Structures are given as structure tokens and as C-alpha cells.
PDB file of C-alpha atoms in Angstrom:
ATOM      1  CA  MET A 392      -1.965 -58.925  27.772  1.00 57.00           C
ATOM      2  CA  ARG A 393       0.639 -56.787  26.083  1.00 61.00           C
ATOM      3  CA  TYR A 394       0.845 -55.762  22.449  1.00 59.00           C
ATOM      4  CA  ASP A 395       4.621 -56.146  22.232  1.00 63.00           C
ATOM      5  CA  ARG A 396       4.591 -59.811  23.318  1.00 67.00           C
ATOM      6  CA  PRO A 397       3.634 -62.964  21.420  1.00 69.00           C
ATOM      7  CA  GLY A 398       0.155 -64.287  22.168  1.00 77.00           C
ATOM      8  CA  ARG A 399       1.138 -67.512  23.968  1.00 85.00           C
ATOM      9  CA  PRO A 400       2.113 -66.655  27.548  1.00 88.00           C
ATOM     10  CA  ASP A 401       3.217 -69.261  30.069  1.00 91.00           C
ATOM     11  CA  PRO A 402       0.328 -70.768  32.050  1.00 94.00           C
ATOM     12  CA  LEU A 403      -0.759 -68.870  35.149  1.00 94.00           C
ATOM     13  CA  VAL A 404      -0.312 -71.147  38.172  1.00 97.00           C
ATOM     14  CA  PHE A 405      -2.006 -70.539  41.531  1.00 97.00           C
ATOM     15  CA  HIS A 406      -2.045 -72.561  44.747  1.00 97.00           C
ATOM     16  CA  VAL A 407      -5.575 -72.188  46.091  1.00 96.00           C
ATOM     17  CA  PRO A 408      -7.660 -73.772  48.868  1.00 96.00           C
ATOM     18  CA  HIS A 409     -10.199 -76.433  47.903  1.00 93.00           C
ATOM     19  CA  GLN A 410     -13.022 -74.182  49.137  1.00 93.00           C
ATOM     20  CA  PHE A 411     -12.072 -71.484  46.643  1.00 94.00           C
ATOM     21  CA  PHE A 412     -11.943 -73.998  43.814  1.00 93.00           C
ATOM     22  CA  GLU A 413     -15.341 -75.428  44.753  1.00 91.00           C
ATOM     23  CA  CYS A 414     -16.820 -71.931  44.323  1.00 90.00           C
ATOM     24  CA  LEU A 415     -15.030 -71.546  40.988  1.00 91.00           C
ATOM     25  CA  GLN A 416     -16.216 -74.990  39.885  1.00 91.00           C
ATOM     26  CA  GLN A 417     -19.821 -73.921  40.536  1.00 90.00           C
ATOM     27  CA  ARG A 418     -19.284 -71.109  38.042  1.00 90.00           C
ATOM     28  CA  ILE A 419     -17.659 -73.475  35.516  1.00 91.00           C
ATOM     29  CA  CYS A 420     -20.225 -76.290  35.589  1.00 83.00           C
ATOM     30  CA  GLY A 421     -23.299 -74.742  37.159  1.00 67.00           C
ATOM     31  CA  ARG A 422     -23.979 -77.895  39.147  1.00 62.00           C
ATOM     32  CA  ARG A 423     -22.322 -79.486  42.119  1.00 54.00           C
ATOM     33  CA  GLN A 424     -19.903 -82.250  41.249  1.00 60.00           C
ATOM     34  CA  PRO A 425     -18.874 -84.958  43.679  1.00 53.00           C
ATOM     35  CA  THR A 426     -15.553 -84.482  45.432  1.00 57.00           C
ATOM     36  CA  ARG A 427     -12.957 -86.772  43.902  1.00 58.00           C
ATOM     37  CA  LYS A 428     -10.901 -88.792  46.345  1.00 60.00           C
ATOM     38  CA  ASP A 429      -8.328 -90.053  43.849  1.00 67.00           C
ATOM     39  CA  GLY A 430      -6.406 -86.771  43.416  1.00 71.00           C
ATOM     40  CA  VAL A 431      -6.673 -86.873  39.611  1.00 82.00           C
ATOM     41  CA  LYS A 432      -6.236 -83.677  37.623  1.00 89.00           C
ATOM     42  CA  CYS A 433      -9.413 -82.217  36.074  1.00 90.00           C
ATOM     43  CA  THR A 434      -9.326 -80.161  32.870  1.00 92.00           C
ATOM     44  CA  TRP A 435     -11.935 -77.898  31.270  1.00 92.00           C
ATOM     45  CA  ASN A 436     -11.519 -76.587  27.705  1.00 92.00           C
ATOM     46  CA  ILE A 437     -13.776 -73.564  27.342  1.00 92.00           C
ATOM     47  CA  THR A 438     -14.417 -72.407  23.779  1.00 91.00           C
ATOM     48  CA  ASN A 439     -16.971 -69.658  24.363  1.00 90.00           C
ATOM     49  CA  LEU A 440     -15.946 -66.164  25.463  1.00 90.00           C
ATOM     50  CA  LEU A 441     -19.304 -65.626  27.186  1.00 91.00           C
ATOM     51  CA  HIS A 442     -18.655 -68.709  29.330  1.00 93.00           C
ATOM     52  CA  VAL A 443     -15.169 -67.415  30.267  1.00 93.00           C
ATOM     53  CA  ARG A 444     -16.771 -64.091  31.174  1.00 93.00           C
ATOM     54  CA  HIS A 445     -19.412 -65.873  33.294  1.00 93.00           C
ATOM     55  CA  ILE A 446     -16.701 -67.785  35.194  1.00 94.00           C
ATOM     56  CA  PHE A 447     -14.313 -64.930  35.973  1.00 93.00           C
ATOM     57  CA  GLU A 448     -16.331 -61.710  35.875  1.00 93.00           C
ATOM     58  CA  THR A 449     -17.787 -60.240  39.058  1.00 91.00           C
ATOM     59  CA  PRO A 450     -19.782 -57.039  39.665  1.00 92.00           C
ATOM     60  CA  ASP A 451     -16.655 -55.466  41.176  1.00 95.00           C
ATOM     61  CA  VAL A 452     -14.092 -56.735  38.647  1.00 92.00           C
ATOM     62  CA  PRO A 453     -15.108 -56.978  34.968  1.00 91.00           C
ATOM     63  CA  LEU A 454     -13.183 -59.297  32.647  1.00 89.00           C
ATOM     64  CA  GLU A 455     -11.021 -57.236  30.304  1.00 87.00           C
ATOM     65  CA  GLU A 456     -11.165 -59.322  27.119  1.00 86.00           C
ATOM     66  CA  SER A 457      -9.411 -56.735  24.933  1.00 84.00           C
ATOM     67  CA  LYS A 458      -7.066 -53.832  25.454  1.00 86.00           C
ATOM     68  CA  THR A 459      -6.121 -50.927  23.173  1.00 86.00           C
ATOM     69  CA  PHE A 460      -2.558 -49.623  22.843  1.00 84.00           C
ATOM     70  CA  VAL A 461      -0.693 -46.764  21.158  1.00 82.00           C
ATOM     71  CA  GLU A 462       2.817 -47.066  19.791  1.00 82.00           C
ATOM     72  CA  ASN A 463       5.375 -44.551  21.036  1.00 82.00           C
ATOM     73  CA  ARG A 464       8.107 -43.100  18.833  1.00 83.00           C
ATOM     74  CA  ASP A 465      10.709 -45.389  20.408  1.00 88.00           C
ATOM     75  CA  GLY A 466       8.729 -48.504  19.387  1.00 80.00           C
ATOM     76  CA  THR A 467       7.289 -49.245  22.827  1.00 83.00           C
ATOM     77  CA  PHE A 468       3.571 -49.634  23.473  1.00 83.00           C
ATOM     78  CA  GLU A 469       1.432 -48.207  26.234  1.00 82.00           C
ATOM     79  CA  PRO A 470      -2.229 -48.803  27.116  1.00 84.00           C
ATOM     80  CA  TYR A 471      -4.658 -46.318  25.597  1.00 82.00           C
ATOM     81  CA  GLU A 472      -8.179 -45.567  26.756  1.00 80.00           C
ATOM     82  CA  PRO A 473     -10.093 -44.162  23.762  1.00 70.00           C
ATOM     83  CA  PRO A 474     -12.436 -41.300  24.671  1.00 69.00           C
ATOM     84  CA  CYS A 475     -16.181 -41.777  24.352  1.00 66.00           C
ATOM     85  CA  LEU A 476     -17.378 -40.576  20.954  1.00 57.00           C
ATOM     86  CA  THR A 477     -20.400 -38.819  22.483  1.00 58.00           C
ATOM     87  CA  GLN A 478     -18.130 -36.458  24.464  1.00 54.00           C
ATOM     88  CA  GLU A 479     -16.201 -35.195  21.433  1.00 55.00           C
ATOM     89  CA  PRO A 480     -17.481 -32.061  19.693  1.00 60.00           C
ATOM     90  CA  HIS A 481     -18.795 -33.007  16.267  1.00 60.00           C
ATOM     91  CA  SER A 482     -17.631 -30.974  13.266  1.00 66.00           C
ATOM     92  CA  GLU A 483     -19.668 -31.373  10.102  1.00 73.00           C
ATOM     93  CA  GLY A 484     -17.616 -32.887   7.274  1.00 73.00           C
ATOM     94  CA  VAL A 485     -14.376 -33.125   9.285  1.00 73.00           C
ATOM     95  CA  PRO A 486     -13.349 -36.662  10.294  1.00 70.00           C
ATOM     96  CA  ALA A 487     -12.070 -37.154  13.823  1.00 68.00           C
ATOM     97  CA  ILE A 488      -8.323 -37.686  14.169  1.00 66.00           C
ATOM     98  CA  ARG A 489      -7.576 -40.892  16.035  1.00 66.00           C
ATOM     99  CA  PRO A 490      -4.325 -42.748  16.699  1.00 67.00           C
ATOM    100  CA  LEU A 491      -3.430 -45.988  14.934  1.00 74.00           C
ATOM    101  CA  GLU A 492      -5.613 -48.687  16.497  1.00 75.00           C
ATOM    102  CA  LEU A 493      -3.525 -51.441  18.086  1.00 84.00           C
ATOM    103  CA  LYS A 494      -5.591 -53.949  20.011  1.00 84.00           C
ATOM    104  CA  THR A 495      -4.860 -57.130  21.943  1.00 85.00           C
ATOM    105  CA  PHE A 496      -7.758 -59.534  22.476  1.00 86.00           C
ATOM    106  CA  LEU A 497      -8.368 -62.824  24.264  1.00 87.00           C
ATOM    107  CA  LYS A 498      -8.565 -65.644  21.692  1.00 88.00           C
ATOM    108  CA  VAL A 499     -11.335 -67.978  22.770  1.00 88.00           C
ATOM    109  CA  GLY A 500     -13.097 -69.974  20.084  1.00 78.00           C
ATOM    110  CA  ASN A 501     -12.341 -67.401  17.386  1.00 64.00           C
ATOM    111  CA  PRO A 502     -12.445 -68.808  13.840  1.00 64.00           C
ATOM    112  CA  PRO A 503     -10.589 -69.994  11.812  1.00 65.00           C
ATOM    113  CA  GLN A 504      -8.718 -71.872  14.575  1.00 68.00           C
ATOM    114  CA  SER A 505     -10.677 -72.489  17.748  1.00 75.00           C
ATOM    115  CA  VAL A 506      -8.470 -71.739  20.750  1.00 88.00           C
ATOM    116  CA  PRO A 507      -9.772 -72.994  24.117  1.00 91.00           C
ATOM    117  CA  PHE A 508      -9.322 -71.271  27.458  1.00 92.00           C
ATOM    118  CA  VAL A 509      -7.997 -74.154  29.586  1.00 94.00           C
ATOM    119  CA  ILE A 510      -8.594 -74.514  33.324  1.00 95.00           C
ATOM    120  CA  GLU A 511      -6.683 -77.319  35.042  1.00 95.00           C
ATOM    121  CA  TRP A 512      -7.189 -78.313  38.669  1.00 94.00           C
ATOM    122  CA  THR A 513      -4.819 -80.638  40.506  1.00 94.00           C
ATOM    123  CA  PRO A 514      -6.192 -81.345  43.994  1.00 92.00           C
ATOM    124  CA  ASP A 515      -4.138 -82.044  47.103  1.00 89.00           C
ATOM    125  CA  VAL A 516      -0.821 -80.546  46.074  1.00 91.00           C
ATOM    126  CA  LEU A 517      -0.567 -79.763  49.801  1.00 92.00           C
ATOM    127  CA  PRO A 518      -2.944 -82.393  51.265  1.00 89.00           C
ATOM    128  CA  ARG A 519      -2.861 -81.386  54.944  1.00 92.00           C
ATOM    129  CA  SER A 520      -3.807 -77.802  54.230  1.00 92.00           C
ATOM    130  CA  ARG A 521      -6.223 -78.858  51.437  1.00 92.00           C
ATOM    131  CA  VAL A 522      -4.521 -76.715  48.805  1.00 95.00           C
ATOM    132  CA  GLY A 523      -4.519 -77.577  45.117  1.00 95.00           C
ATOM    133  CA  GLU A 524      -2.955 -76.173  41.975  1.00 96.00           C
ATOM    134  CA  LEU A 525      -5.070 -74.092  39.603  1.00 96.00           C
ATOM    135  CA  ARG A 526      -3.540 -73.602  36.164  1.00 97.00           C
ATOM    136  CA  LEU A 527      -4.950 -71.233  33.513  1.00 96.00           C
ATOM    137  CA  LYS A 528      -3.818 -71.470  29.874  1.00 95.00           C
ATOM    138  CA  PHE A 529      -4.941 -69.022  27.228  1.00 92.00           C
ATOM    139  CA  GLU A 530      -3.811 -67.243  24.089  1.00 90.00           C
ATOM    140  CA  TYR A 531      -4.347 -63.734  22.840  1.00 87.00           C
ATOM    141  CA  GLY A 532      -4.164 -62.151  19.411  1.00 84.00           C
ATOM    142  CA  HIS A 533      -3.256 -58.743  18.038  1.00 83.00           C
ATOM    143  CA  LEU A 534      -5.122 -56.411  15.681  1.00 83.00           C
ATOM    144  CA  ARG A 535      -3.572 -53.488  13.810  1.00 81.00           C
ATOM    145  CA  ASN A 536      -6.303 -51.244  12.371  1.00 76.00           C
ATOM    146  CA  GLY A 537      -8.776 -54.132  12.545  1.00 70.00           C
ATOM    147  CA  LEU A 538      -6.534 -56.639  10.724  1.00 69.00           C
ATOM    148  CA  ILE A 539      -4.849 -59.581  12.441  1.00 72.00           C
ATOM    149  CA  ASP A 540      -1.212 -58.794  13.224  1.00 72.00           C
ATOM    150  CA  VAL A 541       0.929 -61.949  13.459  1.00 68.00           C
ATOM    151  CA  ARG A 542       3.694 -61.696  16.067  1.00 58.00           C
ATOM    152  CA  SER A 543       6.318 -64.361  16.724  1.00 46.00           C
TER     153      SER A 543
END
């Protein structure tokens, strides 16, 4: 996710073994589904960010659902990690100086328009090696000081 890009990237396409997808499918559905022999594409439209987090987040790799940026003088953007507020010395009556808040966030089921996170699985793209195609489609939005920033 980048602040200087529009929020509709091309789908991410991966060629993965069936075993990997079966593990991922357990996280999507929570129950074992029968293996389909017809080679038909399966699609899941996920409209809850907590469900997306449950599918993709692991103890070692957390899902980064938003990212903060700062704008450079030349108009480019770079990731910014805001410091923890508890570590800053507190001055009575003096507000803390912070940079302009530019944030990119994963749009999943956010009103007013509900945007699904789409997972598509096409089995047997390479049938002998049991490899299928996993396609992920998503959108992200931009905030500038807490207000939605529309980018084309």
C-alpha cells in the first residue's frame, strides 16, 4: 500500500500447491470442505476486516491493515512510524508538534460502500504438480488528517 498510488491495485496472483491452499481454506471457512474434482474456480468475498486478519495474520507476521506516511518537500511520500506517546516528555499546556497525518488503510466493508476482500482459487492450473492459482483482490483508501482523500 502506497499513499501516492490510487487505491485499486492489480490483483495479486500466486501459483501455490494444493496443500498450501487447503491450509488457507481451513482459515477461510473453519471447516473442511470436500475436494472438488471439476476444476471450477472458487471465490470468497470477505467483508469483515477481522475475518481478513484471522485468515492472513500469524504470530510471526501481523497483518498491516494501515500505514502512515509523511510527505517530503519534493512531493514524494515515505513510510513514517509515529513514536509512542508515552515515551515523549509531556509539557504542560504545550501541544506536541506532529507531522501532517497521511494514512493508507485496507478498505474492507467500510461504509458507505462495502468493499470486499476477494480470494479466488483456480485449482489444477498445473495438474501434474497439483498447483493452482490463488488470486487476491483488494482496495485501499487514503486519509489526510483523518478525512478521506480521494485519489484517481
